Coordinates of C-alpha atoms in Angstrom, one line a residue:
M11 CA 67.8 73.8 68.8
Q12 CA 70.9 74.4 71.0
R13 CA 72.2 77.0 68.5
H14 CA 68.8 78.7 68.4
G15 CA 68.8 78.7 72.3
R16 CA 72.3 80.3 72.4
M17 CA 71.3 83.0 69.9
T18 CA 68.2 83.7 71.9
R19 CA 70.2 84.1 75.1
R20 CA 72.7 86.3 73.3
S21 CA 70.0 88.5 71.9
G22 CA 68.4 88.8 75.4
I23 CA 71.8 89.8 76.9
M24 CA 72.3 92.4 74.1
Q25 CA 68.8 93.8 74.7
G26 CA 69.4 94.0 78.4
M27 CA 72.7 95.8 77.9
A28 CA 71.1 98.2 75.5
Q29 CA 68.3 99.0 78.0
Y30 CA 70.8 99.4 80.8
L31 CA 72.8 101.9 78.7
R32 CA 69.7 103.8 77.8
E33 CA 68.8 104.2 81.4
N34 CA 72.3 105.0 82.7
W35 CA 73.9 106.9 79.8
V36 CA 74.3 110.0 81.9
F37 CA 76.7 108.3 84.3
Y38 CA 78.9 107.1 81.4
L39 CA 78.9 110.6 80.0
F40 CA 80.3 111.8 83.3
I41 CA 83.2 109.4 83.2
L42 CA 84.0 110.0 79.5
P43 CA 86.5 112.9 80.2
A44 CA 88.4 110.6 82.5
V45 CA 88.5 107.8 80.0
L46 CA 89.6 110.2 77.3
D47 CA 92.3 111.6 79.6
V48 CA 93.7 108.1 80.2
L49 CA 93.6 107.1 76.5
I50 CA 95.1 110.3 75.2
F51 CA 97.7 111.1 77.8
R52 CA 98.5 107.6 79.2
Y53 CA 98.1 105.0 76.5
F54 CA 98.6 106.9 73.2
P55 CA 102.1 108.2 74.2
I56 CA 103.2 104.5 74.6
Y57 CA 103.5 104.6 70.8
G58 CA 106.5 106.9 71.2
V59 CA 108.4 104.5 73.6
Q60 CA 109.9 102.9 70.5
I61 CA 112.1 106.0 70.2
A62 CA 114.3 104.4 72.9
F63 CA 115.1 101.6 70.4
R64 CA 115.7 103.8 67.4
N65 CA 118.2 106.5 66.4
Y66 CA 115.5 109.0 66.3
K67 CA 115.7 111.8 63.7
V68 CA 112.9 114.4 63.7
R69 CA 113.0 114.7 59.9
Q70 CA 112.8 111.0 59.4
G71 CA 110.0 110.4 62.0
I72 CA 109.7 107.5 64.3
W73 CA 109.2 104.7 61.7
G74 CA 111.8 106.2 59.4
S75 CA 114.6 106.3 62.0
D76 CA 117.1 103.4 62.2
W77 CA 116.5 100.6 64.7
V78 CA 119.4 100.3 67.1
G79 CA 118.0 97.9 69.8
I80 CA 119.2 98.4 73.3
K81 CA 122.1 100.6 72.3
Y82 CA 121.0 103.6 74.4
F83 CA 120.2 101.4 77.5
L84 CA 123.8 100.1 77.4
Q85 CA 125.1 103.6 76.8
F86 CA 123.4 104.9 79.9
M87 CA 124.5 102.0 82.1
H88 CA 128.1 102.4 80.9
S89 CA 128.2 106.1 81.2
P90 CA 130.5 107.6 83.9
N91 CA 127.6 109.3 85.6
F92 CA 125.4 106.2 85.9
F93 CA 126.2 105.2 89.5
Q94 CA 126.3 108.8 90.7
I95 CA 122.9 109.6 89.2
M96 CA 121.3 106.3 90.5
R97 CA 122.9 106.8 94.0
N98 CA 121.5 110.4 94.2
T99 CA 118.1 109.4 93.0
L100 CA 117.9 106.4 95.4
L101 CA 119.2 108.3 98.4
L102 CA 116.9 111.3 97.9
S103 CA 113.9 109.0 97.4
F104 CA 114.8 106.8 100.4
Y105 CA 115.2 109.8 102.8
N106 CA 112.0 111.3 101.5
L107 CA 110.2 107.9 102.1
L108 CA 111.9 107.4 105.5
F109 CA 110.7 110.8 106.8
G110 CA 107.9 111.7 104.5
F111 CA 105.8 108.6 104.8
P112 CA 105.4 108.1 108.6
I113 CA 105.0 111.8 109.6
P114 CA 101.5 112.1 107.9
I115 CA 100.4 109.0 109.9
L116 CA 101.6 110.5 113.2
L117 CA 100.0 113.9 112.3
A118 CA 96.7 112.1 111.4
F119 CA 96.7 110.4 114.8
M120 CA 97.3 113.8 116.6
I121 CA 94.7 115.6 114.6
N122 CA 92.2 112.8 115.3
E123 CA 92.7 113.2 119.0
I124 CA 91.7 116.9 119.0
R125 CA 88.3 117.1 120.7
N126 CA 87.5 120.7 119.9
V127 CA 85.9 120.7 116.4
R128 CA 86.9 124.2 115.5
L129 CA 90.5 123.7 116.6
K130 CA 90.6 120.4 114.6
K131 CA 89.3 122.0 111.4
F132 CA 91.7 125.0 111.9
T133 CA 94.7 122.6 112.4
Q134 CA 93.7 120.6 109.3
M135 CA 93.5 123.8 107.2
I136 CA 96.9 125.1 108.4
T137 CA 98.6 121.8 107.6
Y138 CA 96.9 121.4 104.2
M139 CA 97.8 124.9 103.0
P140 CA 101.4 124.4 102.0
H141 CA 100.4 121.7 99.5
F142 CA 98.7 124.3 97.4
I143 CA 101.6 126.7 97.2
S144 CA 103.4 126.5 93.8
M145 CA 106.8 124.9 93.7
V146 CA 108.5 128.1 92.5
A147 CA 107.1 129.9 95.6
I148 CA 108.3 127.2 97.9
V149 CA 111.8 127.4 96.5
G150 CA 111.7 131.2 96.7
L151 CA 110.7 130.9 100.3
I152 CA 113.6 128.5 101.0
N153 CA 116.0 130.9 99.4
L154 CA 114.6 133.8 101.5
L155 CA 115.2 131.7 104.6
L156 CA 118.6 130.4 103.8
D157 CA 120.2 133.1 101.6
R158 CA 123.8 133.7 102.7
E159 CA 123.5 137.5 102.8
S160 CA 119.9 138.3 103.6
G161 CA 118.4 135.0 104.8
I162 CA 116.7 135.0 108.1
V163 CA 118.6 131.9 109.3
N164 CA 122.0 133.4 108.5
Q165 CA 121.0 136.7 110.1
L166 CA 120.2 134.8 113.2
I167 CA 123.5 132.9 113.1
V168 CA 125.4 136.2 112.7
A169 CA 123.4 137.8 115.5
L170 CA 124.5 135.0 117.8
G171 CA 128.1 135.5 116.9
G172 CA 128.6 132.9 114.2
K173 CA 129.5 133.2 110.5
S174 CA 127.0 133.1 107.7
I175 CA 126.7 129.7 105.9
N176 CA 126.1 129.2 102.2
F177 CA 123.4 126.5 102.7
M178 CA 122.4 126.4 99.1
G179 CA 125.9 125.8 98.0
M180 CA 126.6 123.0 100.4
S181 CA 126.3 119.5 99.0
S182 CA 125.9 118.1 102.5
A183 CA 122.9 120.3 103.2
Y184 CA 121.0 119.7 99.9
R185 CA 119.2 116.5 100.9
T186 CA 118.2 117.8 104.3
I187 CA 116.8 121.0 102.7
Y188 CA 114.9 119.0 100.0
V189 CA 113.4 116.4 102.4
A190 CA 112.5 118.9 105.1
S191 CA 110.7 121.1 102.7
E192 CA 108.9 118.1 101.1
V193 CA 107.7 117.0 104.6
W194 CA 106.5 120.4 105.5
Q195 CA 104.7 120.9 102.2
H196 CA 103.0 117.6 101.9
A197 CA 102.6 116.1 105.4
G198 CA 99.2 117.8 106.0
W199 CA 97.8 116.7 102.6
G200 CA 99.0 113.1 103.2
T201 CA 96.8 113.0 106.4
I202 CA 93.5 113.1 104.4
I203 CA 93.4 109.4 103.6
Y204 CA 94.5 108.4 107.1
L205 CA 91.9 110.6 108.7
S206 CA 89.3 109.1 106.4
A207 CA 90.4 105.6 107.4
L208 CA 90.3 106.6 111.1
S209 CA 86.6 107.5 110.8
A210 CA 86.0 103.7 110.3
V211 CA 87.3 102.9 113.8
D212 CA 84.7 100.8 115.7
V213 CA 83.1 103.1 118.3
E214 CA 82.2 100.2 120.5
S215 CA 85.8 99.1 120.7
L216 CA 86.8 102.7 121.7
E217 CA 84.1 102.8 124.4
A218 CA 85.2 99.4 125.8
A219 CA 88.8 100.5 125.9
K220 CA 87.7 103.7 127.7
I221 CA 85.8 101.6 130.3
D222 CA 88.8 99.4 130.8
G223 CA 91.0 102.4 131.6
A224 CA 93.0 102.5 128.4
S225 CA 95.0 105.6 127.8
R226 CA 94.9 107.6 124.5
L227 CA 98.3 106.1 123.5
Q228 CA 97.0 102.6 124.1
K229 CA 93.9 103.3 122.1
I230 CA 96.0 104.5 119.2
I231 CA 98.3 101.5 119.3
Y232 CA 95.7 98.7 119.8
I233 CA 92.6 100.1 118.0
D234 CA 93.4 103.0 115.7
F235 CA 96.6 101.7 114.2
P236 CA 95.3 98.2 113.3
T237 CA 92.3 99.8 111.7
I238 CA 94.3 101.9 109.2
L239 CA 97.1 99.4 108.8
P240 CA 95.8 98.0 105.4
T241 CA 95.6 101.6 104.1
I242 CA 99.2 102.2 105.3
V243 CA 100.4 99.1 103.5
I244 CA 98.6 99.9 100.2
L245 CA 100.0 103.5 100.2
L246 CA 103.5 102.1 101.0
I247 CA 103.3 99.7 98.1
L248 CA 102.3 102.6 95.8
R249 CA 105.2 104.8 97.1
A250 CA 107.6 101.9 96.6
G251 CA 106.5 101.6 93.0
S252 CA 107.6 105.2 92.3
V253 CA 110.8 105.2 94.3
L254 CA 112.9 106.5 91.3
N255 CA 110.3 109.1 90.3
I256 CA 111.8 112.1 92.2
G257 CA 109.8 115.3 91.5
F258 CA 111.6 117.3 88.9
E259 CA 110.6 120.9 89.7
K260 CA 112.0 121.3 93.2
V261 CA 115.2 119.3 92.5
Y262 CA 115.9 121.4 89.5
L263 CA 115.1 124.8 91.1
L264 CA 117.3 124.0 94.2
Q265 CA 120.1 122.7 92.0
N266 CA 123.2 124.7 91.2
D267 CA 126.8 124.1 90.2
L268 CA 128.0 123.8 93.8
N269 CA 125.6 121.0 94.8
R270 CA 125.1 119.2 91.5
D271 CA 127.2 116.2 92.7
V272 CA 124.4 115.2 95.0
S273 CA 121.4 116.9 93.3
E274 CA 121.7 115.4 89.8
V275 CA 119.0 112.8 89.6
I276 CA 117.4 110.9 86.7
S277 CA 114.7 113.5 86.0
T278 CA 117.2 116.5 85.8
Y279 CA 119.7 114.4 83.8
T280 CA 117.1 113.5 81.2
Y281 CA 115.9 117.1 81.1
R282 CA 119.4 118.5 80.4
L283 CA 120.2 115.9 77.7
G284 CA 116.7 115.5 76.2
I285 CA 115.2 118.9 76.2
L286 CA 118.3 121.1 76.2
N287 CA 120.6 118.9 74.1
G288 CA 118.1 117.2 71.9
Q289 CA 119.2 113.6 72.7
F290 CA 115.7 112.2 72.5
S291 CA 116.4 108.5 72.0
Y292 CA 119.0 108.4 74.7
T293 CA 116.7 110.1 77.3
T294 CA 113.7 108.1 76.3
A295 CA 115.7 105.0 77.0
I296 CA 116.7 106.4 80.4
G297 CA 113.0 107.1 81.2
L298 CA 111.9 103.6 80.1
F299 CA 114.7 102.1 82.2
N300 CA 113.5 104.1 85.2
N301 CA 109.9 102.9 84.7
I302 CA 111.0 99.3 84.3
I303 CA 112.9 99.5 87.6
N304 CA 109.9 101.0 89.3
A305 CA 107.6 98.3 88.0
V306 CA 109.9 95.6 89.2
I307 CA 110.1 97.2 92.7
L308 CA 106.3 97.5 92.8
V309 CA 105.7 93.9 91.9
A310 CA 108.4 92.7 94.4
V311 CA 107.0 94.8 97.3
N312 CA 103.4 93.8 96.5
Q313 CA 104.5 90.1 96.5
L314 CA 106.3 90.6 99.8
S315 CA 103.3 92.3 101.4
R316 CA 101.0 89.5 100.2
S317 CA 103.3 86.8 101.6
L318 CA 103.6 88.5 105.0
G319 CA 99.9 89.5 105.3
D320 CA 96.5 89.7 103.6
T321 CA 97.0 93.2 102.1
S322 CA 98.2 93.7 98.6
L323 CA 97.2 95.5 95.4
W324 CA 96.4 92.2 93.6

């Protein structure tokens, strides 16, 4: 009897699921492309990660190549460029996080305080626009501004009685150029989430603060900021989880022989060795090492956030 009852309940559940799918199949059809994208371009390539543990030969294939264990991980960590590459990657990522993360928050507060609707939309549009410019165009614009012979900045310096400066060949200027251009390009786009979070601010609290004589700065500090703080923490955790993933395109396009000592990061190093020199196993090991470090940092920052407050990814 109990077995018959369990089979009856199971049959009822299956019939209910079948009816639910018949009624809502259109919605699942809509999410099918996203599911396929994740499976094909995120999960299926994991099969190739084993190249990092094999002496991969194209003719022999992945399974036919000899297993070498962690040989290439040790090779990377003992290479003479290891500390320089890690230092460049960490510093570039740290400066980008230090300046690139808080500026969209401040910009969102300022845009949110604009009372004129047309001016607010115009400001949003102007700050968003650089995000949609291609990376090649951004680097071309940087070169036009900073070129030693014809750059606008150097022409201004010469007009004021100074000497032209080779900004693109100065190692000391590379990080400043990279971070400043990143902030300019992505600050407006980064405000979208924060402006959305600010729309959830309690109107009654704002009215009460206004009646009590609170200034705009006080309303931002005591009402707006606490409202979007969970969003800030979540985005900070996500950024911390990709601290070693410096964007390849801009770093590579701004790179030259004169600034390579500070511009060589993990992504450009793996490109030169993996794509140009064909060291697939070695560069796959470097990429996997990079992802493992990012995962460890993500878990650590998430755990720290959960221990200090109530906001975390899991």
